[in-house]
Amino acid sequence: MTSGEELPEQRPGGLLGKVVIVTGAASGIGREVARVFSRAGAAVAILDINEPALAETAAEQGCRPYCCDVTDAASVTTVFEAVAADMGGLDILVSNAGSAQQGAIGDLPMEDLRRSFELNFFGHQNACQAAVRIFRRQGRGGSILFNISNQSVNPGKDFGPYGIPKAATLALMKQYALDHGREGIRANGINAGRIRTGLMTGQMIVERANARGMTPHEYMAGNLLGVEVTASDIADAFLHLAQMDKVNAAVLTVDGGVIATSLR
Ligand SMILES: NC(=O)c1ccc[n+]([C@@H]2O[C@H](COP(=O)([O-])OP(=O)(O)OC[C@H]3O[C@@H](n4cnc5c(N)ncnc54)[C@H](O)[C@@H]3O)[C@@H](O)[C@H]2O)c1
């Protein structure tokens, strides 16, 4: 190469030709997953219930937007089939959409718990069933990646409506690996810690840090490394899991190291 000649753009390309669906991709971790997977060469379909934010993310990242409520099984099936038709199939599902509800378990309205289960458990089941139907038809396996939470193994006080469906989603991940492994379908998950997103806003971080007599940085970096973990760290971890062909039924904890959340 002569001096002055430009180097070609560096693209890892590990997911070149792969079609990926990311649910809840208009914000936070899902948006970062869409960005990181696109950069790795994948064709990414982003699904979200928030249409304006979805359109903005799609324009920003060159992904295809599909407005979809993951708690509506019929709509999920329709949208997944549309993605497969529009983009030439499906290889990877990142089942990410979720939100955090609070309330003391002995007092909270039953409806709140049911609503959280609809999103934080059944939303994953709806997406996974729609994906498995497509994977099976294609006959070339597939990969399902769950955004769980370290709450699934280390429940927080008054976070039952969030942590309990997350624990069930961890069990769901194992069940998919168990029941569909022989079809070449892998199922894995990530247990993230505190991540600055639409779910954990700057204001919430300040309030929680104050309640513990900490600075926001100390609160967010409250792990063995003493560093804040970001949405892009989680997205990178999903990318690695997507590319590790022999990893199945695994949970990767990405929280800087917290003994109470580490698996045993
Ligand atoms: N932020 C954290 O600290 C943290 C930690 C561990 C796990 N998680 C998990 O990460 C995932 C993403 O959360 P985030 O922190 O990026 O939050 P976020 O609020 O920034 O993003 C969640 C996205 O999901 C979408 N969504 C909500 N309900 C939906 C529905 N019914 N159908 C389709 N889309 C829907 C929202 O519109 C939003 O765009 C969640 O499953 C959450 O439980 C977050």
PDB file of N, CA, C and O in Angstrom, residues 160-226:
ATOM      1  N   GLY A 160     -39.957  -7.383  43.961  1.00  0.00           N
ATOM      2  CA  GLY A 160     -40.569  -8.668  43.600  1.00  0.00           C
ATOM      3  C   GLY A 160     -41.261  -8.673  42.256  1.00  0.00           C
ATOM      4  O   GLY A 160     -41.075  -9.596  41.458  1.00  0.00           O
ATOM      5  N   PRO A 161     -42.078  -7.644  41.942  1.00  0.00           N
ATOM      6  CA  PRO A 161     -42.790  -7.677  40.661  1.00  0.00           C
ATOM      7  C   PRO A 161     -41.862  -7.677  39.456  1.00  0.00           C
ATOM      8  O   PRO A 161     -42.264  -8.062  38.362  1.00  0.00           O
ATOM      9  N   TYR A 162     -40.614  -7.280  39.644  1.00  0.00           N
ATOM     10  CA  TYR A 162     -39.622  -7.313  38.560  1.00  0.00           C
ATOM     11  C   TYR A 162     -38.778  -8.592  38.653  1.00  0.00           C
ATOM     12  O   TYR A 162     -38.624  -9.314  37.669  1.00  0.00           O
ATOM     13  N   GLY A 163     -38.251  -8.859  39.850  1.00  0.00           N
ATOM     14  CA  GLY A 163     -37.304  -9.961  40.024  1.00  0.00           C
ATOM     15  C   GLY A 163     -37.937 -11.332  39.843  1.00  0.00           C
ATOM     16  O   GLY A 163     -37.283 -12.256  39.331  1.00  0.00           O
ATOM     17  N   ILE A 164     -39.188 -11.498  40.257  1.00  0.00           N
ATOM     18  CA  ILE A 164     -39.819 -12.829  40.180  1.00  0.00           C
ATOM     19  C   ILE A 164     -40.038 -13.250  38.717  1.00  0.00           C
ATOM     20  O   ILE A 164     -39.622 -14.350  38.323  1.00  0.00           O
ATOM     21  N   PRO A 165     -40.634 -12.414  37.856  1.00  0.00           N
ATOM     22  CA  PRO A 165     -40.687 -12.825  36.441  1.00  0.00           C
ATOM     23  C   PRO A 165     -39.308 -12.965  35.806  1.00  0.00           C
ATOM     24  O   PRO A 165     -39.123 -13.798  34.899  1.00  0.00           O
ATOM     25  N   LYS A 166     -38.322 -12.213  36.267  1.00  0.00           N
ATOM     26  CA  LYS A 166     -36.966 -12.375  35.716  1.00  0.00           C
ATOM     27  C   LYS A 166     -36.406 -13.746  36.094  1.00  0.00           C
ATOM     28  O   LYS A 166     -35.725 -14.391  35.291  1.00  0.00           O
ATOM     29  N   ALA A 167     -36.692 -14.205  37.336  1.00  0.00           N
ATOM     30  CA  ALA A 167     -36.241 -15.543  37.742  1.00  0.00           C
ATOM     31  C   ALA A 167     -36.931 -16.593  36.867  1.00  0.00           C
ATOM     32  O   ALA A 167     -36.320 -17.587  36.454  1.00  0.00           O
ATOM     33  N   ALA A 168     -38.204 -16.367  36.559  1.00  0.00           N
ATOM     34  CA  ALA A 168     -38.926 -17.297  35.681  1.00  0.00           C
ATOM     35  C   ALA A 168     -38.338 -17.254  34.273  1.00  0.00           C
ATOM     36  O   ALA A 168     -38.282 -18.287  33.581  1.00  0.00           O
ATOM     37  N   THR A 169     -37.878 -16.098  33.840  1.00  0.00           N
ATOM     38  CA  THR A 169     -37.287 -15.982  32.498  1.00  0.00           C
ATOM     39  C   THR A 169     -35.939 -16.707  32.437  1.00  0.00           C
ATOM     40  O   THR A 169     -35.580 -17.266  31.401  1.00  0.00           O
ATOM     41  N   LEU A 170     -35.222 -16.734  33.547  1.00  0.00           N
ATOM     42  CA  LEU A 170     -33.988 -17.524  33.578  1.00  0.00           C
ATOM     43  C   LEU A 170     -34.341 -19.012  33.374  1.00  0.00           C
ATOM     44  O   LEU A 170     -33.695 -19.719  32.597  1.00  0.00           O
ATOM     45  N   ALA A 171     -35.408 -19.447  34.042  1.00  0.00           N
ATOM     46  CA  ALA A 171     -35.863 -20.835  33.867  1.00  0.00           C
ATOM     47  C   ALA A 171     -36.335 -21.070  32.422  1.00  0.00           C
ATOM     48  O   ALA A 171     -36.108 -22.144  31.846  1.00  0.00           O
ATOM     49  N   LEU A 172     -36.963 -20.064  31.843  1.00  0.00           N
ATOM     50  CA  LEU A 172     -37.433 -20.160  30.449  1.00  0.00           C
ATOM     51  C   LEU A 172     -36.251 -20.380  29.505  1.00  0.00           C
ATOM     52  O   LEU A 172     -36.313 -21.202  28.578  1.00  0.00           O
ATOM     53  N   MET A 173     -35.188 -19.638  29.740  1.00  0.00           N
ATOM     54  CA  MET A 173     -33.981 -19.781  28.906  1.00  0.00           C
ATOM     55  C   MET A 173     -33.500 -21.236  28.937  1.00  0.00           C
ATOM     56  O   MET A 173     -33.227 -21.841  27.899  1.00  0.00           O
ATOM     57  N   LYS A 174     -33.417 -21.811  30.152  1.00  0.00           N
ATOM     58  CA  LYS A 174     -32.936 -23.195  30.273  1.00  0.00           C
ATOM     59  C   LYS A 174     -33.882 -24.163  29.564  1.00  0.00           C
ATOM     60  O   LYS A 174     -33.456 -25.129  28.946  1.00  0.00           O
ATOM     61  N   GLN A 175     -35.180 -23.899  29.655  1.00  0.00           N
ATOM     62  CA  GLN A 175     -36.163 -24.788  29.040  1.00  0.00           C
ATOM     63  C   GLN A 175     -36.027 -24.792  27.518  1.00  0.00           C
ATOM     64  O   GLN A 175     -36.142 -25.840  26.878  1.00  0.00           O
ATOM     65  N   TYR A 176     -35.795 -23.600  26.936  1.00  0.00           N
ATOM     66  CA  TYR A 176     -35.590 -23.535  25.478  1.00  0.00           C
ATOM     67  C   TYR A 176     -34.343 -24.319  25.076  1.00  0.00           C
ATOM     68  O   TYR A 176     -34.341 -25.049  24.080  1.00  0.00           O
ATOM     69  N   ALA A 177     -33.270 -24.170  25.874  1.00  0.00           N
ATOM     70  CA  ALA A 177     -32.033 -24.900  25.558  1.00  0.00           C
ATOM     71  C   ALA A 177     -32.298 -26.401  25.623  1.00  0.00           C
ATOM     72  O   ALA A 177     -31.859 -27.169  24.753  1.00  0.00           O
ATOM     73  N   LEU A 178     -33.049 -26.819  26.648  1.00  0.00           N
ATOM     74  CA  LEU A 178     -33.328 -28.234  26.869  1.00  0.00           C
ATOM     75  C   LEU A 178     -34.234 -28.824  25.784  1.00  0.00           C
ATOM     76  O   LEU A 178     -33.962 -29.891  25.225  1.00  0.00           O
ATOM     77  N   ASP A 179     -35.289 -28.121  25.473  1.00  0.00           N
ATOM     78  CA  ASP A 179     -36.299 -28.680  24.564  1.00  0.00           C
ATOM     79  C   ASP A 179     -35.934 -28.530  23.083  1.00  0.00           C
ATOM     80  O   ASP A 179     -36.446 -29.281  22.253  1.00  0.00           O
ATOM     81  N   HIS A 180     -35.062 -27.582  22.745  1.00  0.00           N
ATOM     82  CA  HIS A 180     -34.821 -27.301  21.320  1.00  0.00           C
ATOM     83  C   HIS A 180     -33.356 -27.416  20.888  1.00  0.00           C
ATOM     84  O   HIS A 180     -33.032 -27.099  19.747  1.00  0.00           O
ATOM     85  N   GLY A 181     -32.502 -27.870  21.810  1.00  0.00           N
ATOM     86  CA  GLY A 181     -31.077 -28.019  21.483  1.00  0.00           C
ATOM     87  C   GLY A 181     -30.852 -28.932  20.286  1.00  0.00           C
ATOM     88  O   GLY A 181     -30.019 -28.655  19.427  1.00  0.00           O
ATOM     89  N   ARG A 182     -31.599 -30.034  20.219  1.00  0.00           N
ATOM     90  CA  ARG A 182     -31.396 -31.004  19.134  1.00  0.00           C
ATOM     91  C   ARG A 182     -31.816 -30.455  17.773  1.00  0.00           C
ATOM     92  O   ARG A 182     -31.535 -31.045  16.743  1.00  0.00           O
ATOM     93  N   GLU A 183     -32.517 -29.323  17.799  1.00  0.00           N
ATOM     94  CA  GLU A 183     -32.853 -28.676  16.519  1.00  0.00           C
ATOM     95  C   GLU A 183     -31.794 -27.617  16.162  1.00  0.00           C
ATOM     96  O   GLU A 183     -31.987 -26.813  15.254  1.00  0.00           O
ATOM     97  N   GLY A 184     -30.717 -27.600  16.955  1.00  0.00           N
ATOM     98  CA  GLY A 184     -29.649 -26.635  16.688  1.00  0.00           C
ATOM     99  C   GLY A 184     -29.965 -25.241  17.199  1.00  0.00           C
ATOM    100  O   GLY A 184     -29.335 -24.251  16.802  1.00  0.00           O
ATOM    101  N   ILE A 185     -30.952 -25.167  18.098  1.00  0.00           N
ATOM    102  CA  ILE A 185     -31.328 -23.852  18.647  1.00  0.00           C
ATOM    103  C   ILE A 185     -30.649 -23.682  20.002  1.00  0.00           C
ATOM    104  O   ILE A 185     -30.830 -24.506  20.899  1.00  0.00           O
ATOM    105  N   ARG A 186     -29.850 -22.632  20.113  1.00  0.00           N
ATOM    106  CA  ARG A 186     -29.169 -22.335  21.378  1.00  0.00           C
ATOM    107  C   ARG A 186     -29.953 -21.275  22.140  1.00  0.00           C
ATOM    108  O   ARG A 186     -30.578 -20.403  21.521  1.00  0.00           O
ATOM    109  N   ALA A 187     -29.917 -21.366  23.471  1.00  0.00           N
ATOM    110  CA  ALA A 187     -30.562 -20.346  24.306  1.00  0.00           C
ATOM    111  C   ALA A 187     -29.595 -19.965  25.421  1.00  0.00           C
ATOM    112  O   ALA A 187     -29.085 -20.842  26.134  1.00  0.00           O
ATOM    113  N   ASN A 188     -29.338 -18.682  25.532  1.00  0.00           N
ATOM    114  CA  ASN A 188     -28.417 -18.169  26.550  1.00  0.00           C
ATOM    115  C   ASN A 188     -28.944 -16.842  27.070  1.00  0.00           C
ATOM    116  O   ASN A 188     -29.830 -16.235  26.442  1.00  0.00           O
ATOM    117  N   GLY A 189     -28.409 -16.388  28.193  1.00  0.00           N
ATOM    118  CA  GLY A 189     -28.898 -15.128  28.747  1.00  0.00           C
ATOM    119  C   GLY A 189     -27.804 -14.312  29.400  1.00  0.00           C
ATOM    120  O   GLY A 189     -26.716 -14.824  29.702  1.00  0.00           O
ATOM    121  N   ILE A 190     -28.130 -13.047  29.603  1.00  0.00           N
ATOM    122  CA  ILE A 190     -27.221 -12.161  30.331  1.00  0.00           C
ATOM    123  C   ILE A 190     -27.924 -11.635  31.570  1.00  0.00           C
ATOM    124  O   ILE A 190     -29.092 -11.224  31.515  1.00  0.00           O
ATOM    125  N   ASN A 191     -27.208 -11.697  32.691  1.00  0.00           N
ATOM    126  CA  ASN A 191     -27.664 -11.042  33.917  1.00  0.00           C
ATOM    127  C   ASN A 191     -26.860  -9.758  34.076  1.00  0.00           C
ATOM    128  O   ASN A 191     -25.688  -9.802  34.463  1.00  0.00           O
ATOM    129  N   ALA A 192     -27.483  -8.649  33.728  1.00  0.00           N
ATOM    130  CA  ALA A 192     -26.792  -7.356  33.870  1.00  0.00           C
ATOM    131  C   ALA A 192     -27.048  -6.783  35.262  1.00  0.00           C
ATOM    132  O   ALA A 192     -28.041  -7.115  35.920  1.00  0.00           O
ATOM    133  N   GLY A 193     -26.142  -5.915  35.668  1.00  0.00           N
ATOM    134  CA  GLY A 193     -26.335  -5.174  36.925  1.00  0.00           C
ATOM    135  C   GLY A 193     -26.973  -3.836  36.628  1.00  0.00           C
ATOM    136  O   GLY A 193     -27.829  -3.733  35.756  1.00  0.00           O
ATOM    137  N   ARG A 194     -26.561  -2.808  37.365  1.00  0.00           N
ATOM    138  CA  ARG A 194     -27.145  -1.470  37.180  1.00  0.00           C
ATOM    139  C   ARG A 194     -26.605  -0.822  35.908  1.00  0.00           C
ATOM    140  O   ARG A 194     -25.402  -0.620  35.777  1.00  0.00           O
ATOM    141  N   ILE A 195     -27.529  -0.492  35.010  1.00  0.00           N
ATOM    142  CA  ILE A 195     -27.132   0.108  33.731  1.00  0.00           C
ATOM    143  C   ILE A 195     -27.941   1.389  33.528  1.00  0.00           C
ATOM    144  O   ILE A 195     -29.171   1.372  33.642  1.00  0.00           O
ATOM    145  N   ARG A 196     -27.269   2.465  33.193  1.00  0.00           N
ATOM    146  CA  ARG A 196     -27.928   3.757  32.943  1.00  0.00           C
ATOM    147  C   ARG A 196     -28.727   3.683  31.640  1.00  0.00           C
ATOM    148  O   ARG A 196     -28.147   3.571  30.561  1.00  0.00           O
ATOM    149  N   THR A 197     -30.060   3.682  31.733  1.00  0.00           N
ATOM    150  CA  THR A 197     -30.935   3.566  30.541  1.00  0.00           C
ATOM    151  C   THR A 197     -32.242   4.297  30.846  1.00  0.00           C
ATOM    152  O   THR A 197     -32.369   4.957  31.871  1.00  0.00           O
ATOM    153  N   GLY A 198     -33.245   4.067  29.980  1.00  0.00           N
ATOM    154  CA  GLY A 198     -34.576   4.606  30.251  1.00  0.00           C
ATOM    155  C   GLY A 198     -35.214   3.936  31.460  1.00  0.00           C
ATOM    156  O   GLY A 198     -36.112   4.487  32.092  1.00  0.00           O
ATOM    157  N   LEU A 199     -34.756   2.714  31.777  1.00  0.00           N
ATOM    158  CA  LEU A 199     -35.294   1.987  32.931  1.00  0.00           C
ATOM    159  C   LEU A 199     -34.648   2.484  34.215  1.00  0.00           C
ATOM    160  O   LEU A 199     -35.300   2.562  35.258  1.00  0.00           O
ATOM    161  N   MET A 200     -33.371   2.803  34.158  1.00  0.00           N
ATOM    162  CA  MET A 200     -32.670   3.360  35.323  1.00  0.00           C
ATOM    163  C   MET A 200     -32.160   4.748  34.928  1.00  0.00           C
ATOM    164  O   MET A 200     -31.066   4.894  34.387  1.00  0.00           O
ATOM    165  N   THR A 201     -32.999   5.751  35.204  1.00  0.00           N
ATOM    166  CA  THR A 201     -32.706   7.105  34.742  1.00  0.00           C
ATOM    167  C   THR A 201     -31.723   7.806  35.686  1.00  0.00           C
ATOM    168  O   THR A 201     -31.515   7.367  36.824  1.00  0.00           O
ATOM    169  N   GLY A 202     -31.180   8.934  35.213  1.00  0.00           N
ATOM    170  CA  GLY A 202     -30.267   9.732  36.014  1.00  0.00           C
ATOM    171  C   GLY A 202     -30.894  10.132  37.351  1.00  0.00           C
ATOM    172  O   GLY A 202     -30.243  10.074  38.399  1.00  0.00           O
ATOM    173  N   GLN A 203     -32.190  10.480  37.297  1.00  0.00           N
ATOM    174  CA  GLN A 203     -32.867  10.909  38.529  1.00  0.00           C
ATOM    175  C   GLN A 203     -32.984   9.739  39.528  1.00  0.00           C
ATOM    176  O   GLN A 203     -32.744   9.900  40.726  1.00  0.00           O
ATOM    177  N   MET A 204     -33.314   8.555  39.023  1.00  0.00           N
ATOM    178  CA  MET A 204     -33.407   7.376  39.904  1.00  0.00           C
ATOM    179  C   MET A 204     -32.058   7.080  40.539  1.00  0.00           C
ATOM    180  O   MET A 204     -31.973   6.708  41.716  1.00  0.00           O
ATOM    181  N   ILE A 205     -31.010   7.228  39.740  1.00  0.00           N
ATOM    182  CA  ILE A 205     -29.666   6.935  40.248  1.00  0.00           C
ATOM    183  C   ILE A 205     -29.324   7.894  41.394  1.00  0.00           C
ATOM    184  O   ILE A 205     -28.828   7.469  42.437  1.00  0.00           O
ATOM    185  N   VAL A 206     -29.650   9.184  41.208  1.00  0.00           N
ATOM    186  CA  VAL A 206     -29.370  10.175  42.257  1.00  0.00           C
ATOM    187  C   VAL A 206     -30.168   9.827  43.518  1.00  0.00           C
ATOM    188  O   VAL A 206     -29.623   9.815  44.634  1.00  0.00           O
ATOM    189  N   GLU A 207     -31.449   9.495  43.352  1.00  0.00           N
ATOM    190  CA  GLU A 207     -32.293   9.180  44.515  1.00  0.00           C
ATOM    191  C   GLU A 207     -31.766   7.957  45.265  1.00  0.00           C
ATOM    192  O   GLU A 207     -31.666   7.959  46.489  1.00  0.00           O
ATOM    193  N   ARG A 208     -31.426   6.928  44.522  1.00  0.00           N
ATOM    194  CA  ARG A 208     -30.961   5.698  45.181  1.00  0.00           C
ATOM    195  C   ARG A 208     -29.600   5.893  45.838  1.00  0.00           C
ATOM    196  O   ARG A 208     -29.336   5.353  46.905  1.00  0.00           O
ATOM    197  N   ALA A 209     -28.743   6.660  45.162  1.00  0.00           N
ATOM    198  CA  ALA A 209     -27.423   6.933  45.747  1.00  0.00           C
ATOM    199  C   ALA A 209     -27.602   7.726  47.040  1.00  0.00           C
ATOM    200  O   ALA A 209     -27.003   7.383  48.072  1.00  0.00           O
ATOM    201  N   ASN A 210     -28.462   8.756  47.007  1.00  0.00           N
ATOM    202  CA  ASN A 210     -28.700   9.561  48.202  1.00  0.00           C
ATOM    203  C   ASN A 210     -29.217   8.703  49.345  1.00  0.00           C
ATOM    204  O   ASN A 210     -28.782   8.842  50.494  1.00  0.00           O
ATOM    205  N   ALA A 211     -30.158   7.814  49.028  1.00  0.00           N
ATOM    206  CA  ALA A 211     -30.747   6.961  50.072  1.00  0.00           C
ATOM    207  C   ALA A 211     -29.690   6.080  50.740  1.00  0.00           C
ATOM    208  O   ALA A 211     -29.865   5.650  51.875  1.00  0.00           O
ATOM    209  N   ARG A 212     -28.582   5.819  50.032  1.00  0.00           N
ATOM    210  CA  ARG A 212     -27.530   4.960  50.592  1.00  0.00           C
ATOM    211  C   ARG A 212     -26.316   5.771  51.061  1.00  0.00           C
ATOM    212  O   ARG A 212     -25.274   5.184  51.393  1.00  0.00           O
ATOM    213  N   GLY A 213     -26.440   7.107  51.028  1.00  0.00           N
ATOM    214  CA  GLY A 213     -25.314   7.956  51.439  1.00  0.00           C
ATOM    215  C   GLY A 213     -24.131   7.838  50.496  1.00  0.00           C
ATOM    216  O   GLY A 213     -22.970   7.921  50.917  1.00  0.00           O
ATOM    217  N   MET A 214     -24.421   7.615  49.214  1.00  0.00           N
ATOM    218  CA  MET A 214     -23.338   7.449  48.215  1.00  0.00           C
ATOM    219  C   MET A 214     -23.440   8.548  47.164  1.00  0.00           C
ATOM    220  O   MET A 214     -24.503   9.158  47.007  1.00  0.00           O
ATOM    221  N   THR A 215     -22.381   8.724  46.391  1.00  0.00           N
ATOM    222  CA  THR A 215     -22.481   9.561  45.196  1.00  0.00           C
ATOM    223  C   THR A 215     -23.075   8.689  44.085  1.00  0.00           C
ATOM    224  O   THR A 215     -22.983   7.444  44.164  1.00  0.00           O
ATOM    225  N   PRO A 216     -23.647   9.320  43.050  1.00  0.00           N
ATOM    226  CA  PRO A 216     -24.149   8.506  41.932  1.00  0.00           C
ATOM    227  C   PRO A 216     -23.070   7.586  41.347  1.00  0.00           C
ATOM    228  O   PRO A 216     -23.334   6.436  41.020  1.00  0.00           O
ATOM    229  N   HIS A 217     -21.837   8.102  41.256  1.00  0.00           N
ATOM    230  CA  HIS A 217     -20.767   7.254  40.704  1.00  0.00           C
ATOM    231  C   HIS A 217     -20.521   6.042  41.598  1.00  0.00           C
ATOM    232  O   HIS A 217     -20.398   4.915  41.112  1.00  0.00           O
ATOM    233  N   GLU A 218     -20.476   6.282  42.928  1.00  0.00           N
ATOM    234  CA  GLU A 218     -20.231   5.152  43.848  1.00  0.00           C
ATOM    235  C   GLU A 218     -21.349   4.114  43.717  1.00  0.00           C
ATOM    236  O   GLU A 218     -21.110   2.907  43.748  1.00  0.00           O
ATOM    237  N   TYR A 219     -22.584   4.607  43.556  1.00  0.00           N
ATOM    238  CA  TYR A 219     -23.722   3.687  43.432  1.00  0.00           C
ATOM    239  C   TYR A 219     -23.598   2.857  42.148  1.00  0.00           C
ATOM    240  O   TYR A 219     -23.729   1.634  42.166  1.00  0.00           O
ATOM    241  N   MET A 220     -23.327   3.521  41.041  1.00  0.00           N
ATOM    242  CA  MET A 220     -23.273   2.808  39.755  1.00  0.00           C
ATOM    243  C   MET A 220     -22.029   1.924  39.636  1.00  0.00           C
ATOM    244  O   MET A 220     -22.027   0.958  38.877  1.00  0.00           O
ATOM    245  N   ALA A 221     -20.981   2.286  40.359  1.00  0.00           N
ATOM    246  CA  ALA A 221     -19.735   1.512  40.283  1.00  0.00           C
ATOM    247  C   ALA A 221     -19.584   0.598  41.509  1.00  0.00           C
ATOM    248  O   ALA A 221     -18.468   0.197  41.849  1.00  0.00           O
ATOM    249  N   GLY A 222     -20.705   0.273  42.134  1.00  0.00           N
ATOM    250  CA  GLY A 222     -20.675  -0.554  43.351  1.00  0.00           C
ATOM    251  C   GLY A 222     -20.464  -2.023  43.033  1.00  0.00           C
ATOM    252  O   GLY A 222     -21.351  -2.852  43.251  1.00  0.00           O
ATOM    253  N   ASN A 223     -19.319  -2.355  42.489  1.00  0.00           N
ATOM    254  CA  ASN A 223     -18.996  -3.754  42.166  1.00  0.00           C
ATOM    255  C   ASN A 223     -17.518  -3.991  42.449  1.00  0.00           C
ATOM    256  O   ASN A 223     -16.798  -3.078  42.855  1.00  0.00           O
ATOM    257  N   LEU A 224     -17.052  -5.205  42.237  1.00  0.00           N
ATOM    258  CA  LEU A 224     -15.681  -5.556  42.633  1.00  0.00           C
ATOM    259  C   LEU A 224     -14.623  -4.779  41.858  1.00  0.00           C
ATOM    260  O   LEU A 224     -13.535  -4.521  42.365  1.00  0.00           O
ATOM    261  N   LEU A 225     -14.957  -4.399  40.623  1.00  0.00           N
ATOM    262  CA  LEU A 225     -13.991  -3.625  39.833  1.00  0.00           C
ATOM    263  C   LEU A 225     -14.026  -2.141  40.168  1.00  0.00           C
ATOM    264  O   LEU A 225     -13.089  -1.406  39.867  1.00  0.00           O
ATOM    265  N   GLY A 226     -15.169  -1.695  40.746  1.00  0.00           N
ATOM    266  CA  GLY A 226     -15.314  -0.271  41.052  1.00  0.00           C
ATOM    267  C   GLY A 226     -15.485   0.577  39.807  1.00  0.00           C
ATOM    268  O   GLY A 226     -15.075   1.738  39.767  1.00  0.00           O
TER     269      GLY A 226
END
